XYZ file of C-alpha atoms in Angstrom:
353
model
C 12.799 -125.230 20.310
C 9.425 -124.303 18.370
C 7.421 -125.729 21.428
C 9.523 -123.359 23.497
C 9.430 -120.530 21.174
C 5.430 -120.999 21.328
C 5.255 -121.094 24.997
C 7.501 -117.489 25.530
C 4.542 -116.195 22.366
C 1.552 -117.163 24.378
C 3.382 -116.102 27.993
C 3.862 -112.654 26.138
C 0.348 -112.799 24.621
C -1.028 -113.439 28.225
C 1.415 -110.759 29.564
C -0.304 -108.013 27.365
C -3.586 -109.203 27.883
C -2.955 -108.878 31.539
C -1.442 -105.533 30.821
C -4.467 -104.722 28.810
C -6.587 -106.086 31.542
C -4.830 -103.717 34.415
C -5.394 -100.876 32.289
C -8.553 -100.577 31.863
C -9.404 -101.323 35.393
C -7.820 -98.160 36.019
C -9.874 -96.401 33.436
C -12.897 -97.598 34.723
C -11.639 -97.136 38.641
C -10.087 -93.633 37.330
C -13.787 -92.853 35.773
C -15.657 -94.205 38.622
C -13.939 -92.006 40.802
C -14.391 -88.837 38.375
C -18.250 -90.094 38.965
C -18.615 -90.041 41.824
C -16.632 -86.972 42.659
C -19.149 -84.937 40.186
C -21.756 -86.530 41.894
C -20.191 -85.025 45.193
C -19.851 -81.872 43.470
C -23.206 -81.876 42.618
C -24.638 -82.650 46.170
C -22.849 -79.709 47.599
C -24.351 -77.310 44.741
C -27.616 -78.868 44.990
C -27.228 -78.611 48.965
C -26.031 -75.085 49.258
C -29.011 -73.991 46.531
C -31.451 -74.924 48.696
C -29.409 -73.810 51.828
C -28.585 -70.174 51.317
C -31.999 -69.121 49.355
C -33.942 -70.298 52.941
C -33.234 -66.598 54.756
C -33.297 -64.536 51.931
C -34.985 -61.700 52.319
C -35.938 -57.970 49.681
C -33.211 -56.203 50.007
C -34.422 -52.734 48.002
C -37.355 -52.576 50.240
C -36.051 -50.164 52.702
C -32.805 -49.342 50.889
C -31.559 -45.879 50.833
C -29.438 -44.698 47.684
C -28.492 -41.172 49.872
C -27.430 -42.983 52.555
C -24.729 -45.062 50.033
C -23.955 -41.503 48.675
C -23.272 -39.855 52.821
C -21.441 -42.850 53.482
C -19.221 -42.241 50.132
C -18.837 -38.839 50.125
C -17.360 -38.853 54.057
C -15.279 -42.005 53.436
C -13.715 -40.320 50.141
C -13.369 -36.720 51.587
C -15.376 -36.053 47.486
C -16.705 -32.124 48.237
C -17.463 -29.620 45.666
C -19.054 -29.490 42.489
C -18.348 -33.630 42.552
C -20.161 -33.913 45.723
C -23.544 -32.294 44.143
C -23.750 -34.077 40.955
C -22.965 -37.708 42.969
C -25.851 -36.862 45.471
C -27.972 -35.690 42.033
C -27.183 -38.973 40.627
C -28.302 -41.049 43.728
C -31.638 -38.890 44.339
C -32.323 -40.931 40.483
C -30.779 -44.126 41.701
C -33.700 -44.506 44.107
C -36.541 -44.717 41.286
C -34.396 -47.609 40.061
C -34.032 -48.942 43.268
C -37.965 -48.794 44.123
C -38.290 -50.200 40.418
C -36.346 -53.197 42.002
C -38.384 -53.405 44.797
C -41.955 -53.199 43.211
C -40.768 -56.286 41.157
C -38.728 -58.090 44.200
C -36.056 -58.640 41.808
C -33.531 -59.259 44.925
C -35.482 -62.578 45.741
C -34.220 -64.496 42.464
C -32.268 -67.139 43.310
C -30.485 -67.533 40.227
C -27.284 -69.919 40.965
C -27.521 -69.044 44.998
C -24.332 -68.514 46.657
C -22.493 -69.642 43.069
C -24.114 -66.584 41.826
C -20.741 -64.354 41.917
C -18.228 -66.711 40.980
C -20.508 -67.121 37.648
C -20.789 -63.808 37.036
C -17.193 -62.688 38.191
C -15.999 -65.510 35.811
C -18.449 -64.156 33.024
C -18.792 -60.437 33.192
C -15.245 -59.422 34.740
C -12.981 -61.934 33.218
C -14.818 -63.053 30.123
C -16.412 -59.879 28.859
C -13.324 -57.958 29.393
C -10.956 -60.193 27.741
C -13.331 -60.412 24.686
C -13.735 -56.525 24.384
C -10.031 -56.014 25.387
C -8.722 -58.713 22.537
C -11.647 -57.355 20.074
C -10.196 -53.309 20.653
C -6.305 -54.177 20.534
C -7.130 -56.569 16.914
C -9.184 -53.504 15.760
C -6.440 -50.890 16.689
C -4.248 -52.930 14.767
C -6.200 -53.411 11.540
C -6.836 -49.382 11.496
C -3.045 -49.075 11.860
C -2.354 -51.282 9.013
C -5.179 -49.712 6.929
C -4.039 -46.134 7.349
C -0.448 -47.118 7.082
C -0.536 -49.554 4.677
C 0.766 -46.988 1.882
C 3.580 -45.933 3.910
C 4.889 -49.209 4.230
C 4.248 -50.753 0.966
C 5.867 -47.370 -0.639
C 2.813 -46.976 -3.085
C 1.282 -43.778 -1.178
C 2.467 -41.581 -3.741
C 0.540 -43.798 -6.498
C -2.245 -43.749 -4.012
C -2.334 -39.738 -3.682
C -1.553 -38.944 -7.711
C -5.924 -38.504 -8.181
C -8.908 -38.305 -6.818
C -10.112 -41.480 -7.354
C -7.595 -43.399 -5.830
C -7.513 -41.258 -2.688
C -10.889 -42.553 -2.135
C -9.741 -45.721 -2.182
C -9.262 -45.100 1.242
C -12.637 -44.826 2.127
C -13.115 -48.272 1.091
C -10.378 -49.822 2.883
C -11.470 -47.812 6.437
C -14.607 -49.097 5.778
C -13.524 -52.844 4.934
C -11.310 -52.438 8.237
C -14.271 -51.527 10.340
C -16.340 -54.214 9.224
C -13.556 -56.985 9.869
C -12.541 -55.956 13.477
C -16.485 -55.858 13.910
C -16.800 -59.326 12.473
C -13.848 -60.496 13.914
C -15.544 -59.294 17.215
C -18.469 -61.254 16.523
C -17.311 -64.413 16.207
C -14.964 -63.881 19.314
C -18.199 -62.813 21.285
C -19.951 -65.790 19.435
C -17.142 -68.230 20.275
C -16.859 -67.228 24.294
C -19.853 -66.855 25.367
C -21.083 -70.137 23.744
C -18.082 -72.077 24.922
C -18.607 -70.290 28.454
C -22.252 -71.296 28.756
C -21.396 -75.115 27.966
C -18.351 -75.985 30.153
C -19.031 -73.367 33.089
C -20.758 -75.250 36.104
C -22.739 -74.455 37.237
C -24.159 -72.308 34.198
C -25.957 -68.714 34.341
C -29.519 -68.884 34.957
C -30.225 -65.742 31.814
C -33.295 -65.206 32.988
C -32.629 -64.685 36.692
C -32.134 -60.922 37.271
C -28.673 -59.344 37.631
C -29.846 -57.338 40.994
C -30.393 -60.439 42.857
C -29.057 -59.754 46.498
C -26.749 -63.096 45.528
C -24.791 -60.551 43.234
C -22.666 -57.619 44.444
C -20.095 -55.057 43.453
C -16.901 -54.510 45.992
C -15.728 -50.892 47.199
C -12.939 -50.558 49.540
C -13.830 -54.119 51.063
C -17.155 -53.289 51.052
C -19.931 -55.418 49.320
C -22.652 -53.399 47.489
C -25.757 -54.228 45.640
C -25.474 -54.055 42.021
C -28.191 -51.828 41.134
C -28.927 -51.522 37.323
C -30.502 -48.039 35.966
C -32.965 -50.419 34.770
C -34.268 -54.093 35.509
C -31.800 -56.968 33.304
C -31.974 -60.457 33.358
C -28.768 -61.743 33.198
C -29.047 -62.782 29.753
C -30.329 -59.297 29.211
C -27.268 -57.507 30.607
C -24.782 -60.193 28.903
C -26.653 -58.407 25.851
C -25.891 -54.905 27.039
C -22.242 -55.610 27.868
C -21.543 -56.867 23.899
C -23.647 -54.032 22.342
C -21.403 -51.609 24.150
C -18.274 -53.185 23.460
C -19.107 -52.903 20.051
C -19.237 -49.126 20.448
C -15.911 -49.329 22.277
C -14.245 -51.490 19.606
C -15.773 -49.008 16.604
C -14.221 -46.028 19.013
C -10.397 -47.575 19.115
C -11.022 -48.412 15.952
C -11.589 -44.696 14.080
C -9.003 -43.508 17.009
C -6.176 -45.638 15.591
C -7.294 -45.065 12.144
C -7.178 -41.156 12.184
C -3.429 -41.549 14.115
C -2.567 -43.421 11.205
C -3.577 -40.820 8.387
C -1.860 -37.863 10.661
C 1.311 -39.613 11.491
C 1.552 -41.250 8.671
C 3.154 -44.205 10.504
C 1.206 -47.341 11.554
C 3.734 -47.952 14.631
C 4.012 -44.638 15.524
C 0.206 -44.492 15.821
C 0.058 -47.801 17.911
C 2.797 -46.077 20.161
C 1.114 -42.802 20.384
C -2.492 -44.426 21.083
C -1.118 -46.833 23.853
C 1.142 -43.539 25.415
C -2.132 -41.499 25.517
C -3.929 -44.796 27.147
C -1.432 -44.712 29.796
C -1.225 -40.952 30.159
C -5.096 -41.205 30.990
C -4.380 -43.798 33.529
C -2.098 -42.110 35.373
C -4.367 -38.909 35.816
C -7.247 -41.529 36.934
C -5.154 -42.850 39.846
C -2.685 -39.417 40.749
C -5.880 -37.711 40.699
C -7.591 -40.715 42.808
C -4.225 -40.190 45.433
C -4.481 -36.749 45.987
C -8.374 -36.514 46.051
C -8.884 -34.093 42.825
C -11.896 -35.629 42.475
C -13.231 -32.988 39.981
C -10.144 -34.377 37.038
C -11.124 -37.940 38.590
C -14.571 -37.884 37.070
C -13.268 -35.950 33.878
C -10.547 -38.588 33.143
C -13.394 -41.235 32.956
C -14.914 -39.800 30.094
C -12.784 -41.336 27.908
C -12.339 -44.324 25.498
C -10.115 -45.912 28.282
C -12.224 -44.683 31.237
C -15.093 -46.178 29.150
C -13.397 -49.459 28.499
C -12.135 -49.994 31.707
C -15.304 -49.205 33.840
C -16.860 -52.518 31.902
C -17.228 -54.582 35.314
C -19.315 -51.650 36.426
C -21.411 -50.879 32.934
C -25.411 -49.560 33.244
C -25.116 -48.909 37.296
C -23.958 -45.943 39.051
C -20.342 -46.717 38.984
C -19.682 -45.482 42.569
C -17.478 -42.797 42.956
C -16.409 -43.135 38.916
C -19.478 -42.032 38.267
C -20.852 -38.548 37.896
C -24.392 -38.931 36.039
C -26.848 -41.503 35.206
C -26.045 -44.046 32.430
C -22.717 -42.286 32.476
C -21.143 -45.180 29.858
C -23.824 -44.272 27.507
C -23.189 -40.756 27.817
C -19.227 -41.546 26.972
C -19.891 -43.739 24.271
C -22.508 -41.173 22.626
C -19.689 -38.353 23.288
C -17.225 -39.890 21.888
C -19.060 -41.181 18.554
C -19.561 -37.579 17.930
C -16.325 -36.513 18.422
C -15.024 -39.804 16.464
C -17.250 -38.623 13.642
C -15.678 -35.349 13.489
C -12.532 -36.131 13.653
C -12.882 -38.682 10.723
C -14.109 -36.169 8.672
C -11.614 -33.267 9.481
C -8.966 -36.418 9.152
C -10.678 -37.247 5.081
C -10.553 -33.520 4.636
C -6.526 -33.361 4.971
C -6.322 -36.623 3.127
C -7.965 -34.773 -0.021
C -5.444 -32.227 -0.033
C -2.660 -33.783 1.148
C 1.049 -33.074 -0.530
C 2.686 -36.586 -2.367
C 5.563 -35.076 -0.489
């Protein structure tokens, strides 16, 4: 019986080690085969890199900006007031455009015919998700900051003197500076994770008007002409620095509902009916070809936010001026900044009723 018993232990302990055996051949078949499909992978990149580049040729050399805006204005039926200032801005597109030229910035290579997917993947999925999480986690920390009294009951403590109504000076400010660090480290977190796990990854110092990268209209593909040269890296740059004015923007927005309503979820209601409200005038206005209360709903904090994939170039027909999103951003600051301080002013006098 023990003899027996030791034979069925060592035909178990043979079993597993043939079990053992069997499964890591598959690991190393299953990792072979990972291998060499990378290595595949690769050959196709490496092929169609130096494939596509072979015919390129300067595509801002004999590029007209007023024939984009004829072709636009006819296919858009745009007349008017809208019409002149979209021809004005193209007569400036073309010193940008001649910019390009001079310095044959449509001859980079960067990631050939992978150069859209990268920056589709980076600028219109990544960016915006980052900016859009960043502005909806800073709408809600000026909600809870403003509202905070309200909902803990202590606002009429808060509002008995002077010195503890400027406690909420403190608090706006220490809500500003998290949704801007909590911004940060978002940025931080996806573009670093982006650059090492995307493949291929961006070549940053490849410029963003290579004739490998376009912007679609109505089926159409277009150049993407900056107002001025970027790298990639560059305009990756450009893209966060604004979003940080868009985030500081919802931010003070939400912040000042709060104070006036005096409710943080009526504020978050309000803000996200008026973000709607200007949505629907952008695409009833788009329908029936108003184009003159098209181009003023864009000059907005939502106009602004949503025209990201299109930031620093001449925004087609959403555009009406040069650096437009600069314009809206400095507009709004102002604005912002007034309204904060007519928004403090009530605070100071404001009833504990």
């Amino acid at each position: 019986r023990e003899k027996q018993d030791g034979q069925k232990q060592d035909r178990q302990e043979q079993n597993e080690q043939r079990k053992e055996g069997q499964a890591q051949d598959r690991q190393d078949q299953d990792g072979q085969i990972a291998a060499q499909a990378k290595r595949e992978q690769e050959s196709l990149y490496r092929e169609r890199f130096l494939r596509e580049p072979a015919d390129r040729e300067d595509i801002f050399a004999d590029y007209s900006c007023m024939k984009l805006a004829d072709g636009l204005l006819r296919q858009f039926y745009i007349t008017g007031w809208p019409a002149r200032m979209m021809e004005r801005k193209y007569e400036k597109q073309q010193e940008a455009v001649d910019l390009l030229a001079e310095r044959k910035d449509s001859l980079d290579v960067s990631s050939a015919g992978m150069t859209q997917p990268v920056a589709d993947a980076l600028f219109q999925t990544q960016c915006r998700m980052l900016i859009t999480e960043a502005m909806v986690l800073a709408m809600l920390m000026a909600l809870s900051v403003s509202g905070s009294e309200r909902t803990a009951r202590t606002h009429l403590t808060v509002c008995v003197t002077r010195t503890e109504r400027k406690i909420r000076y403190v608090k706006a400010a220490a809500g500003l500076m998290s949704a801007l660090a909590a911004y940060g480290m978002l940025a931080v977190s996806a573009v670093g994770f982006f650059a090492l796990i995307w493949y291929p990854a961006p070549d940053w110092g490849a410029s963003i008007s290579s004739q490998f990268h376009h912007m679609s209209l109505a089926g159409t593909e277009l150049p993407f002409i900056t107002w001025k040269p970027f790298t990639i890296g560059e305009y990756l740059l450009a893209v966060v620095g604004m979003g940080t004015v868009v985030v500081m923007l919802f931010y003070v927005l939400a912040f000042c509902l709060g104070l006036w309503i005096k409710s943080a979820w009526g504020g978050f209601v309000l803000l996200i009916l008026l973000v709607a409200v200007n949505f629907q005038v952008i695409m009833m206005a788009g329908d029936s070809l108003q184009w003159g209360l098209y181009l003023c709903a864009q000059w907005t904090p939502a106009g602004l936010w949503w025209s990201q994939n299109q930031w620093f170039t001449d925004m087609l027909i959403s555009g009406a001026v040069p650096w437009q999103e600069c314009a809206t951003a400095a507009l709004w600051a102002a604005l912002c900044l007034i309204l904060l301080a007519v928004s403090f002013h009530h605070m100071k006098k404001e009833d504990i009723n």
